[in-house]
GROMACS .gro file of C-alpha atoms in nm:
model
  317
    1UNK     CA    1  -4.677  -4.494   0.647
    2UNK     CA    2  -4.799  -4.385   1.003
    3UNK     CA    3  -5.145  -4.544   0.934
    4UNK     CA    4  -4.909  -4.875   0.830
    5UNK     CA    5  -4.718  -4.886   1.130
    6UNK     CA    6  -4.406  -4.817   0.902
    7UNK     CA    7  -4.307  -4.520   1.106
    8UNK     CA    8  -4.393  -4.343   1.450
    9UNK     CA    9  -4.734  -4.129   1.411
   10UNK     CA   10  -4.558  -3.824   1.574
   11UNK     CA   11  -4.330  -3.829   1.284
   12UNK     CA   12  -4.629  -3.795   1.031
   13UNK     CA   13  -4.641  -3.441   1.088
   14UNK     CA   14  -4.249  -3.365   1.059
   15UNK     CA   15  -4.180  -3.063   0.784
   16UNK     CA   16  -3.812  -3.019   0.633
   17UNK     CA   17  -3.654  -2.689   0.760
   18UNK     CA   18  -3.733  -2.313   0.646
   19UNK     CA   19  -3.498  -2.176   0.389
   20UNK     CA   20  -3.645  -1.848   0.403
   21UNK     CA   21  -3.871  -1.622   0.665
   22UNK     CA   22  -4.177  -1.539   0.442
   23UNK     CA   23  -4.318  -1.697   0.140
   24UNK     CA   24  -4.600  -1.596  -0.033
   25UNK     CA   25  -4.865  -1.795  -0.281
   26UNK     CA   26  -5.033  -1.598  -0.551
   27UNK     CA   27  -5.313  -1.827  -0.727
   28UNK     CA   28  -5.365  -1.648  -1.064
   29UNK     CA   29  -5.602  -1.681  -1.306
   30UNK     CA   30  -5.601  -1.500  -1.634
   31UNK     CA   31  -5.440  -1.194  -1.398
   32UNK     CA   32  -5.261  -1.012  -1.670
   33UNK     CA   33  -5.378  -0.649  -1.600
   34UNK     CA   34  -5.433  -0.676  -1.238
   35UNK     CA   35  -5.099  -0.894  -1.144
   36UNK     CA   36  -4.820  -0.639  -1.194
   37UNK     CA   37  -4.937  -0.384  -0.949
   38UNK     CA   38  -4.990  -0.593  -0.673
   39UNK     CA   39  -4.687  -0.771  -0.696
   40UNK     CA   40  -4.484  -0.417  -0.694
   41UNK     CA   41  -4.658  -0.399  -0.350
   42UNK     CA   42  -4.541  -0.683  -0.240
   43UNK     CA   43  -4.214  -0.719  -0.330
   44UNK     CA   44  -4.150  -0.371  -0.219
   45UNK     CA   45  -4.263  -0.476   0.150
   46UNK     CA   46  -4.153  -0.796   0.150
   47UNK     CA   47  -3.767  -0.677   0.052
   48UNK     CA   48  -3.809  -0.362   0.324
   49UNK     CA   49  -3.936  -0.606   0.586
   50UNK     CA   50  -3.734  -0.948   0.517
   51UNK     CA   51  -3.494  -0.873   0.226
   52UNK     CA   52  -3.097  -0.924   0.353
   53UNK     CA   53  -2.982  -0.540   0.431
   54UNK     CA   54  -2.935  -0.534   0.771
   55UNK     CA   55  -3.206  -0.357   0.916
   56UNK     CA   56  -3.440  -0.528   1.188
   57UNK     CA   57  -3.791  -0.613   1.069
   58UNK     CA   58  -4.065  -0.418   1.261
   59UNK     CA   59  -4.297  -0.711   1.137
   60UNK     CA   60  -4.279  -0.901   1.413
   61UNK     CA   61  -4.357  -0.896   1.819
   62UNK     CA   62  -4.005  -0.937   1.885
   63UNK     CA   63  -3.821  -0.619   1.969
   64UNK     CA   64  -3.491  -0.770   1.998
   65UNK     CA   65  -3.376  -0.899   1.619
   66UNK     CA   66  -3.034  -0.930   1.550
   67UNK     CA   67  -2.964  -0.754   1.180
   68UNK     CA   68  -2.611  -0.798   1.145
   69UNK     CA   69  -2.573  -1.027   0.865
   70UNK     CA   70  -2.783  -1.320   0.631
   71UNK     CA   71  -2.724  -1.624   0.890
   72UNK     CA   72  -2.746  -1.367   1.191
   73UNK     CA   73  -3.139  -1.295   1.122
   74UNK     CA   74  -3.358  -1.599   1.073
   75UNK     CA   75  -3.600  -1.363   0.995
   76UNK     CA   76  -3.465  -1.300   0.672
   77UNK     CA   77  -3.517  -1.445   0.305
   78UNK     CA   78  -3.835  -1.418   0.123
   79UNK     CA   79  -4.001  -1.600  -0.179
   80UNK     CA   80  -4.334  -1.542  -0.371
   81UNK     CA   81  -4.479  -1.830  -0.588
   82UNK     CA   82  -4.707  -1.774  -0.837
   83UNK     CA   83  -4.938  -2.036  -0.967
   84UNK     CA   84  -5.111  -1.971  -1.291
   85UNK     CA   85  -5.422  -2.159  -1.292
   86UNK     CA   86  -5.447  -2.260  -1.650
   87UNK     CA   87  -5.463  -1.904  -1.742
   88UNK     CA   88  -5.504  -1.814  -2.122
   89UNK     CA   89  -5.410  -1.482  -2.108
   90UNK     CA   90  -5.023  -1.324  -2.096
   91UNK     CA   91  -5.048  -1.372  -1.713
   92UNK     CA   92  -4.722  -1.593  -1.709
   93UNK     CA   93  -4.562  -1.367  -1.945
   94UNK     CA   94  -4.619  -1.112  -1.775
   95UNK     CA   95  -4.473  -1.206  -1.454
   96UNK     CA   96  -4.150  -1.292  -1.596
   97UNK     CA   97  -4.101  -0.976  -1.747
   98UNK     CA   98  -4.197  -0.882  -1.443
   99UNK     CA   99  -3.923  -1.068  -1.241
  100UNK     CA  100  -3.662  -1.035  -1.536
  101UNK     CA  101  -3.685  -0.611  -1.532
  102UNK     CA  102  -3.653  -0.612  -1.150
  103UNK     CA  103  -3.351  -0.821  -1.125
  104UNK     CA  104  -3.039  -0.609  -1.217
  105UNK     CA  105  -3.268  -0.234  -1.293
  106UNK     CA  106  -3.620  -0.208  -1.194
  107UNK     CA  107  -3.848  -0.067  -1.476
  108UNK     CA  108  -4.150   0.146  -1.378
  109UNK     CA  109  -4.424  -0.072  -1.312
  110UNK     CA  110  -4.808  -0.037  -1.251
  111UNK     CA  111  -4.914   0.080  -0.896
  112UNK     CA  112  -5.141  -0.102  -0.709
  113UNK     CA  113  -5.449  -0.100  -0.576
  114UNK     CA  114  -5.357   0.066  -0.285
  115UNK     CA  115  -5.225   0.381  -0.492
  116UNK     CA  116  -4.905   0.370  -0.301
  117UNK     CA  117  -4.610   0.593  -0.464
  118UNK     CA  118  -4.314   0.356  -0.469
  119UNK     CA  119  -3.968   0.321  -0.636
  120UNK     CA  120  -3.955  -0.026  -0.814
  121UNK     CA  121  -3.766  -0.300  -0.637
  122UNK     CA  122  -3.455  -0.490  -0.706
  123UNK     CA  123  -3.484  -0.861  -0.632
  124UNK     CA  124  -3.231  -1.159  -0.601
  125UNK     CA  125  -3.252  -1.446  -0.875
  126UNK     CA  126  -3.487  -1.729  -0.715
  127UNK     CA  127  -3.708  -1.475  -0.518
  128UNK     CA  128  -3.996  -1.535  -0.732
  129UNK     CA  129  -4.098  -1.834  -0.884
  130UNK     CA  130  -4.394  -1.926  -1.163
  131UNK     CA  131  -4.620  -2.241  -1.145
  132UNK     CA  132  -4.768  -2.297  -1.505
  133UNK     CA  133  -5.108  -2.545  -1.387
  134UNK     CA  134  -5.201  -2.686  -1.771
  135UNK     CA  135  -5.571  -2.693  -1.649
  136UNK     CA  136  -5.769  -2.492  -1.432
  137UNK     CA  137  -5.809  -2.645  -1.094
  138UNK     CA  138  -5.960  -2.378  -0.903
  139UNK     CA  139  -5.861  -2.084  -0.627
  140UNK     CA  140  -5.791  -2.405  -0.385
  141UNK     CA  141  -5.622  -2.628  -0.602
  142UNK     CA  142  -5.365  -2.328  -0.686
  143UNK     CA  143  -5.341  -2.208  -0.326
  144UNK     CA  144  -5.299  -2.589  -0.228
  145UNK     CA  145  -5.053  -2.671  -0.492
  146UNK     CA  146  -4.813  -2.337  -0.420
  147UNK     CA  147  -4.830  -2.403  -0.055
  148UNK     CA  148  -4.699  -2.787  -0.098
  149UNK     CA  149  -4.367  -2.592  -0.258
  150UNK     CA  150  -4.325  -2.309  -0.040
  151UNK     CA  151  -3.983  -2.262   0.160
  152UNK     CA  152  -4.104  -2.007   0.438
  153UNK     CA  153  -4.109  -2.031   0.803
  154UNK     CA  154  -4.440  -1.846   0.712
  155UNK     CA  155  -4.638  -1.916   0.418
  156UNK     CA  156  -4.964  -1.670   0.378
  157UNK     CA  157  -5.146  -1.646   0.035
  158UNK     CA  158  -5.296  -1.319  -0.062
  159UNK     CA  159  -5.516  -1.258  -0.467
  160UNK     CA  160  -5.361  -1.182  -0.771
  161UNK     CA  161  -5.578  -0.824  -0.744
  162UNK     CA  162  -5.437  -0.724  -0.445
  163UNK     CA  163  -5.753  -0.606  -0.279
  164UNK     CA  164  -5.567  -0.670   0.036
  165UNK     CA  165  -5.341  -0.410   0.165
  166UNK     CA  166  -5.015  -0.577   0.166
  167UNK     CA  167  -4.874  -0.396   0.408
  168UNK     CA  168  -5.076  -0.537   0.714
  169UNK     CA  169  -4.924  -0.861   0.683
  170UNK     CA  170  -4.726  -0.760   0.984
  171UNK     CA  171  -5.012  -0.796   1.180
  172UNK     CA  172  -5.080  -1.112   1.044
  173UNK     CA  173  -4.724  -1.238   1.151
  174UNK     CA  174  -4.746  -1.091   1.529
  175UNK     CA  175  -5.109  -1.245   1.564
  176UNK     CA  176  -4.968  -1.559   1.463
  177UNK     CA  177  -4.660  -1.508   1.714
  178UNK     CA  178  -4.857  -1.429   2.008
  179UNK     CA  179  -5.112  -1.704   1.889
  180UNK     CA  180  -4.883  -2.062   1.864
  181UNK     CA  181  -4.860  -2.323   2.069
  182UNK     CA  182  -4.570  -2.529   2.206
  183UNK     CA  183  -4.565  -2.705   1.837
  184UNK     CA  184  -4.490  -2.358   1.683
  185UNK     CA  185  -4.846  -2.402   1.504
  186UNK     CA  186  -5.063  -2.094   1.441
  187UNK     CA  187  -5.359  -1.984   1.158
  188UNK     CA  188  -5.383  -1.621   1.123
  189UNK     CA  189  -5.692  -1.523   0.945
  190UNK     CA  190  -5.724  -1.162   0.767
  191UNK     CA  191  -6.064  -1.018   0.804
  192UNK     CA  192  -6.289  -0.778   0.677
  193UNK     CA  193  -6.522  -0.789   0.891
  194UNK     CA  194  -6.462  -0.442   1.066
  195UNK     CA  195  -6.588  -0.280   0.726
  196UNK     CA  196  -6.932  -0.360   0.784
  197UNK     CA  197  -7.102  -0.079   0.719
  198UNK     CA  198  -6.801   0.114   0.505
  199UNK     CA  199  -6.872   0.228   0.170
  200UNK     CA  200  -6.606  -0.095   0.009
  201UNK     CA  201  -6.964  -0.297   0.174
  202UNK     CA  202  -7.271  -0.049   0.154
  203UNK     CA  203  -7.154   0.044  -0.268
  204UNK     CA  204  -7.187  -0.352  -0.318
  205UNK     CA  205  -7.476  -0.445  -0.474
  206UNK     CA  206  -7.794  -0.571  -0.253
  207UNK     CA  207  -7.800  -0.885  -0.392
  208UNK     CA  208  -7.408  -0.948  -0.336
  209UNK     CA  209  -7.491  -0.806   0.055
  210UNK     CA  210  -7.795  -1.058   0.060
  211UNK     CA  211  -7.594  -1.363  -0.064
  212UNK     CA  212  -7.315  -1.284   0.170
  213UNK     CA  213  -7.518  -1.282   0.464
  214UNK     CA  214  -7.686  -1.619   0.372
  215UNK     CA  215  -7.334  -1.758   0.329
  216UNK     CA  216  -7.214  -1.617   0.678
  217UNK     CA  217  -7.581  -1.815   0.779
  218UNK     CA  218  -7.458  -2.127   0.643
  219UNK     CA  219  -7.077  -2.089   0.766
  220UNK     CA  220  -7.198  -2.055   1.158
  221UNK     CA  221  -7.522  -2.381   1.078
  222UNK     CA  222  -7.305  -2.638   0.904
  223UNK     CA  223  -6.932  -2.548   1.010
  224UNK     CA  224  -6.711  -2.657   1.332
  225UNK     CA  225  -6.741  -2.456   1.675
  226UNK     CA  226  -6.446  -2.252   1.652
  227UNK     CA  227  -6.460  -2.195   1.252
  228UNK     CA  228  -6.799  -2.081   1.295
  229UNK     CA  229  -6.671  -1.794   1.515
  230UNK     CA  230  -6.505  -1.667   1.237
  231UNK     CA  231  -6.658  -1.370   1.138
  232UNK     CA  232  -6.475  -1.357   0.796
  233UNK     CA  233  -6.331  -1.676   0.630
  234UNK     CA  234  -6.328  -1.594   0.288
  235UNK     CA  235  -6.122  -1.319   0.261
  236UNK     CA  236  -5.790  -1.433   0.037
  237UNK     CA  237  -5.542  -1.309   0.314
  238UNK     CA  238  -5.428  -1.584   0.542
  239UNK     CA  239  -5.093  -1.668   0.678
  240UNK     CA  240  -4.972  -1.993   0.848
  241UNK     CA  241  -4.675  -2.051   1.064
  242UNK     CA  242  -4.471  -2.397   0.893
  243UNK     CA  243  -4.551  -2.627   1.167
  244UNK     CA  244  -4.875  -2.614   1.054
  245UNK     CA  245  -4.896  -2.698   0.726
  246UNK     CA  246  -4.834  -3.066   0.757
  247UNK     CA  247  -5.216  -3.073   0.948
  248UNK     CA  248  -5.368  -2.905   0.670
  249UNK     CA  249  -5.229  -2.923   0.306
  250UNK     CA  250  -5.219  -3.317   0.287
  251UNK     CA  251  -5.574  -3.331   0.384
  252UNK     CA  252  -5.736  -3.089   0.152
  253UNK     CA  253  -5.976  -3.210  -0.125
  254UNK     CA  254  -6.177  -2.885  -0.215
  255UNK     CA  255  -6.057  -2.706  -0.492
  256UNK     CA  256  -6.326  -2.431  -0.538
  257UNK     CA  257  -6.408  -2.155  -0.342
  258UNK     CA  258  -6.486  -2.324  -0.041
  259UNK     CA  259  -6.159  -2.437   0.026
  260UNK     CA  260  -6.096  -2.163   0.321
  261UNK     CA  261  -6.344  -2.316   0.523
  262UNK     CA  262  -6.218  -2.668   0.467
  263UNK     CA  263  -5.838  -2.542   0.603
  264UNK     CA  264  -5.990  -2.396   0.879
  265UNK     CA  265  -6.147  -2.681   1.028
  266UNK     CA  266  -5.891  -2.895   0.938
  267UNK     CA  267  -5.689  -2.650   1.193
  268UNK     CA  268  -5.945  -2.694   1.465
  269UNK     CA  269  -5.950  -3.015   1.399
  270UNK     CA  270  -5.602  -3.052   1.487
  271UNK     CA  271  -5.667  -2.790   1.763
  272UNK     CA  272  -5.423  -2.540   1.619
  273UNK     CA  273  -5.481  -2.138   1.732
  274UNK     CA  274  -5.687  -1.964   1.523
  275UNK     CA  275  -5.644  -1.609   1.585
  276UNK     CA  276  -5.863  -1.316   1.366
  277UNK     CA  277  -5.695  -1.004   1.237
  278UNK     CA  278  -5.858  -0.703   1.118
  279UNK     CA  279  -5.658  -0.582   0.777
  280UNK     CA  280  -5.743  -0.315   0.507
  281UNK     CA  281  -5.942  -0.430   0.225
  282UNK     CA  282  -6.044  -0.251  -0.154
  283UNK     CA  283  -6.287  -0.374  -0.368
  284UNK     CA  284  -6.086  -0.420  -0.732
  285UNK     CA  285  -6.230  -0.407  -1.068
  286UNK     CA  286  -6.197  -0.689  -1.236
  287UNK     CA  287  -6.305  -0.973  -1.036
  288UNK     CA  288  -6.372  -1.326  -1.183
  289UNK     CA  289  -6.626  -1.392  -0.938
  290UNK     CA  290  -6.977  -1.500  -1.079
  291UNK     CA  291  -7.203  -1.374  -0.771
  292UNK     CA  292  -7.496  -1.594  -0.867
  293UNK     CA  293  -7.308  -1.944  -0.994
  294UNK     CA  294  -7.065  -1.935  -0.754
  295UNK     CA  295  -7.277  -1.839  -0.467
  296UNK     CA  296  -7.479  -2.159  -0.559
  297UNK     CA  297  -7.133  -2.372  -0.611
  298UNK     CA  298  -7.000  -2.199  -0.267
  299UNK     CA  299  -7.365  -2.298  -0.114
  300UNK     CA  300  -7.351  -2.690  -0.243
  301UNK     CA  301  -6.961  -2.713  -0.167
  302UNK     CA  302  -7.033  -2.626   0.189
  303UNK     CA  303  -7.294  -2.897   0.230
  304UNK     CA  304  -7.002  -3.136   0.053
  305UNK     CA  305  -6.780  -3.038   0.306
  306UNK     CA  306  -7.037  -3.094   0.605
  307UNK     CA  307  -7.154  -3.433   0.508
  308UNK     CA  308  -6.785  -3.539   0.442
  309UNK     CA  309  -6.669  -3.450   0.782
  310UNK     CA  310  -6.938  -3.607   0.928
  311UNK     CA  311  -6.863  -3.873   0.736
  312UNK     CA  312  -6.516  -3.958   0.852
  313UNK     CA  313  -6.345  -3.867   0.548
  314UNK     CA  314  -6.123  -3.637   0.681
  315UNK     CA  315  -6.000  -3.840   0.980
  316UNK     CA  316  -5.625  -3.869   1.026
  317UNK     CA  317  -5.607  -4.202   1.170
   0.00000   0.00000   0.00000
């Protein structure tokens, strides 16, 4: 409509309002075993940090949060979306058992990754929501499709395996806070890239460490100036700030693996901060990733994205 002249380009960008502080966007496919345990994690921060109890959140920069009721807070209210990617496994069922048992009395659950002893969390009705995708689309076409529907005035997506320790999303939220610009807009990026060198790197194989390297090659030769800086795009822990989304999420077309790299220079593009943050990472059994095929679909979806852009197809006017 903007392109049309039907309506002012400044309003091409407008989002509708928050109705909660923090959602989160689980793309799961065929996640059954490793989906329980992480979400325990997360629900048990995100109901500490942002549930409606009262107590101020210490995830944020701001010392100064009132905590005296539900409309008092605005950082309060979570949600967590979970979009099975035409999984054929239980991995639906399982998550509404999952949701059902923590409703009115919370049933022992799997840990997670992380190991951490925990008492299982009750949650409100609507706090967690399930996306049933018919066919698989891809990590990107998940992530995409769960972040078109999410409510938050932060939205971050984190894996079904929850190799990513939950509990630094904090960080991820303060980055962003010190990191946005007068529009409110700000990418914060999780990163792994202070592990170089730690056993979770040196125990991967050498031909995972090899292939990694040549990707990092091809990120900093074919990417944008400021997404080539990043040291770590790829790791499945990234949180935007609402204001942001409506620069990214409409202009997405990759649905594979590459699809970090395409949201972060769609940011730059639309010069929003980028800001890094170092966050605990674990490698997890179980991993659907095919080093070989999808380093070679990774490798040719990269080039994609390079000649596209130079291409003018992602241009916003």
């Amino acid at each position: 409509m903007a392109r049309r002249g039907q309506i002012p380009q400044e309003e091409a960008y407008q989002v509708t309002d928050a109705e909660v502080f923090m959602s989160l966007v689980v793309p799961a496919y065929n996640e059954q075993d490793r989906i329980p345990g992480m979400l325990e994690e997360a629900v048990e921060y995100l109901e500490q940090q942002y549930g409606h109890h009262g107590s101020k959140s210490k995830s944020s920069s701001n010392g100064s949060l009132q905590a005296s009721g539900r409309q008092a807070d605005p950082r309060r209210g979570w949600e967590i979306i979970v979009v099975s990617d035409g999984s054929r496994d239980k991995t639906v069922e399982i998550v509404m058992d999952f949701v059902r048992t923590h409703y009115v009395k919370p049933a022992p659950t799997p840990k997670g990754p992380w190991d951490r002893p925990s008492t299982p969390t009750t949650i409100t009705p609507g706090a967690i929501r399930i996306v049933q995708l018919e066919q698989n689309r891809g990590k990107g076409g998940a992530v995409t499709h769960g972040m078109r529907h999410a409510r938050g005035q932060y939205v971050v997506f984190a894996d079904a395996d929850g190799a990513s320790k939950f509990s630094d999303l904090g960080k991820l939220v303060v980055g962003s806070e010190k990191a946005k610009d007068k529009l409110g807009r700000a990418v914060a990026v999780g990163s792994r890239a202070h592990m170089v060198g730690t056993d979770a790197v040196v125990k991967r194989s050498r031909l995972r460490n090899l292939l990694m390297r040549a990707f990092h090659l091809g990120i900093w030769l074919l990417t944008t100036e400021r997404t080539a800086q990043i040291k770590d795009t790829q790791c499945g822990f990234k949180l935007f700030t609402r204001p942001a989304l409506p620069y990214i999420i409409p202009y997405m077309h990759s649905e594979g693996w590459i699809f970090d790299v395409e949201m972060l220079m769609l940011a730059e593009s639309a010069e929003i901060p980028m800001v890094e943050v170092p966050v605990g990472w674990k490698e997890v059994t179980g991993s659907k990733l095919n080093v070989v095929k999808d380093s070679i679909g990774m490798a040719v979806g990269l080039g994609l994205l390079r000649i596209c852009w130079g291409a003018g197809i992602y241009r916003r006017e």
